[in-house]
Amino acid sequence: MKRIFFLALFLAFLSLFAFGCQSKEASTESTVKSSPTSESNKSLSIDNNFTRITVSKPKGFNKITFEDQESLKTFADIFSRAVKEPGKVDMDIPEVYIEVVYDKDKQQSLYLRIGEKGQRSTFMKPDDTSTIYTVPNKITDKLIKLVGSQYK
């Protein structure tokens, strides 16, 4: 009699546990699907209507300006592939500055750490230096070709 009681109790507990896990997974899944902003928060979110990109060292040293359509298209591709890394970071501010210019009144600044050939590179927003956005190693190779080795 005790065996049957314990077996029934065990089965009831196991059923409640399985039901509780299933219901939790379903609610998480629906939350992820119903949140359209969660996907946009994972990217660098640079508006592609920029007219000029300026890359420089601190205080404007070694400034390179890109205004040709091919370079701007390449930068748009690079920015679109930058993905937010989870967690908070604590690293030095990179020594490459990017100024994304839309018009004379609208600009956006970024910090960039260019990786070695075949490695990932890292972007950071000046107003949030505890969050980084990385690009794949093929994109780093594009960055190296675009801005040359003087910023590495």
XYZ file of C-alpha atoms in Angstrom:
152
model
C 0.000 0.000 0.000
C 2.843 2.377 0.814
C 4.497 1.546 -2.508
C 1.399 2.507 -4.451
C 1.038 5.733 -2.466
C 4.692 6.715 -3.042
C 4.503 5.736 -6.707
C 1.365 7.874 -7.183
C 3.001 10.753 -5.299
C 6.159 10.417 -7.410
C 4.167 10.384 -10.660
C 2.144 13.402 -9.554
C 5.335 15.309 -8.701
C 6.948 14.317 -11.992
C 3.851 15.439 -13.931
C 3.758 18.806 -12.148
C 7.455 19.309 -12.782
C 7.121 18.491 -16.502
C 4.028 20.716 -16.826
C 5.773 23.598 -15.070
C 8.813 23.391 -17.356
C 6.671 23.233 -20.484
C 4.575 26.225 -19.520
C 7.690 28.293 -18.702
C 9.294 27.534 -22.089
C 6.122 28.418 -23.954
C 5.799 31.795 -22.233
C 9.455 32.620 -22.936
C 9.036 31.694 -26.574
C 5.980 33.875 -27.018
C 7.739 36.798 -25.334
C 10.708 36.556 -27.678
C 8.509 36.327 -30.772
C 6.227 39.166 -29.741
C 9.023 41.633 -29.049
C 10.012 43.287 -32.332
C 12.518 45.596 -30.652
C 14.597 42.790 -29.162
C 16.120 42.046 -32.587
C 16.912 45.691 -33.317
C 18.646 46.096 -29.948
C 21.192 43.478 -31.016
C 22.551 45.462 -33.960
C 24.617 48.631 -34.152
C 21.666 50.581 -35.640
C 23.359 53.061 -37.945
C 21.090 54.850 -40.411
C 22.426 54.141 -43.923
C 21.609 57.621 -45.258
C 25.041 59.004 -44.368
C 26.952 61.173 -46.819
C 30.449 60.976 -45.370
C 32.569 58.850 -43.042
C 35.608 60.280 -41.291
C 38.100 57.957 -39.633
C 40.818 59.384 -37.400
C 43.043 58.990 -34.385
C 42.282 61.042 -31.231
C 42.001 64.800 -31.765
C 41.603 64.367 -35.519
C 45.121 63.113 -36.288
C 45.585 60.969 -39.431
C 42.107 61.838 -40.666
C 40.726 59.963 -43.676
C 37.426 61.053 -45.228
C 35.284 58.735 -47.353
C 32.649 60.290 -49.604
C 32.627 58.019 -52.643
C 29.607 55.742 -53.077
C 31.627 52.506 -53.113
C 33.292 53.237 -49.750
C 30.011 54.428 -48.201
C 28.299 51.240 -49.380
C 31.102 49.167 -47.846
C 30.746 51.025 -44.527
C 26.964 50.475 -44.635
C 27.617 46.743 -45.066
C 30.122 46.748 -42.208
C 27.737 48.577 -39.861
C 24.855 46.261 -40.751
C 26.886 43.206 -39.733
C 27.923 44.544 -36.331
C 26.180 42.546 -33.606
C 25.859 43.434 -29.929
C 27.794 41.135 -27.626
C 26.050 40.003 -24.436
C 27.096 41.352 -21.067
C 29.060 44.409 -20.025
C 32.658 45.059 -20.990
C 35.409 47.024 -19.333
C 38.074 47.866 -21.876
C 40.068 50.883 -22.932
C 38.500 53.222 -25.428
C 39.885 52.296 -28.845
C 42.156 54.747 -30.584
C 40.207 54.885 -33.840
C 37.304 57.296 -34.079
C 34.610 57.198 -36.719
C 32.341 60.116 -37.478
C 29.242 59.159 -39.481
C 27.954 62.339 -41.128
C 24.376 62.555 -42.387
C 24.213 66.308 -42.998
C 25.701 69.408 -41.386
C 23.408 69.098 -38.349
C 23.321 65.339 -37.848
C 26.344 63.195 -37.016
C 27.032 60.032 -35.073
C 30.311 59.003 -33.450
C 31.737 55.530 -32.924
C 34.887 54.018 -31.495
C 36.555 51.219 -33.423
C 39.105 48.605 -32.492
C 40.352 46.927 -35.660
C 41.383 43.325 -35.185
C 44.204 41.596 -36.970
C 43.536 40.049 -40.371
C 41.166 37.130 -39.852
C 39.971 38.340 -36.415
C 36.853 40.165 -35.284
C 36.743 43.942 -34.903
C 34.834 45.876 -32.263
C 32.653 48.996 -32.371
C 31.598 51.000 -29.338
C 29.250 53.952 -28.946
C 30.783 56.864 -27.003
C 27.679 57.186 -24.830
C 27.742 53.452 -23.907
C 31.309 52.184 -23.581
C 30.252 49.110 -21.612
C 28.584 47.601 -24.699
C 30.459 46.363 -27.744
C 29.371 45.381 -31.231
C 31.550 42.938 -33.139
C 31.893 42.137 -36.816
C 33.088 38.825 -38.283
C 36.665 38.279 -39.391
C 35.820 38.750 -43.102
C 34.488 42.204 -42.245
C 37.726 43.008 -40.400
C 39.568 42.185 -43.598
C 37.324 44.729 -45.413
C 38.087 47.336 -42.729
C 41.821 46.767 -43.098
C 41.580 47.196 -46.876
C 39.407 50.287 -46.490
C 41.361 52.260 -43.893
C 44.758 50.646 -44.305
C 47.137 49.457 -41.646
C 47.774 52.926 -40.180
C 44.898 52.458 -37.695
C 45.888 49.053 -36.378
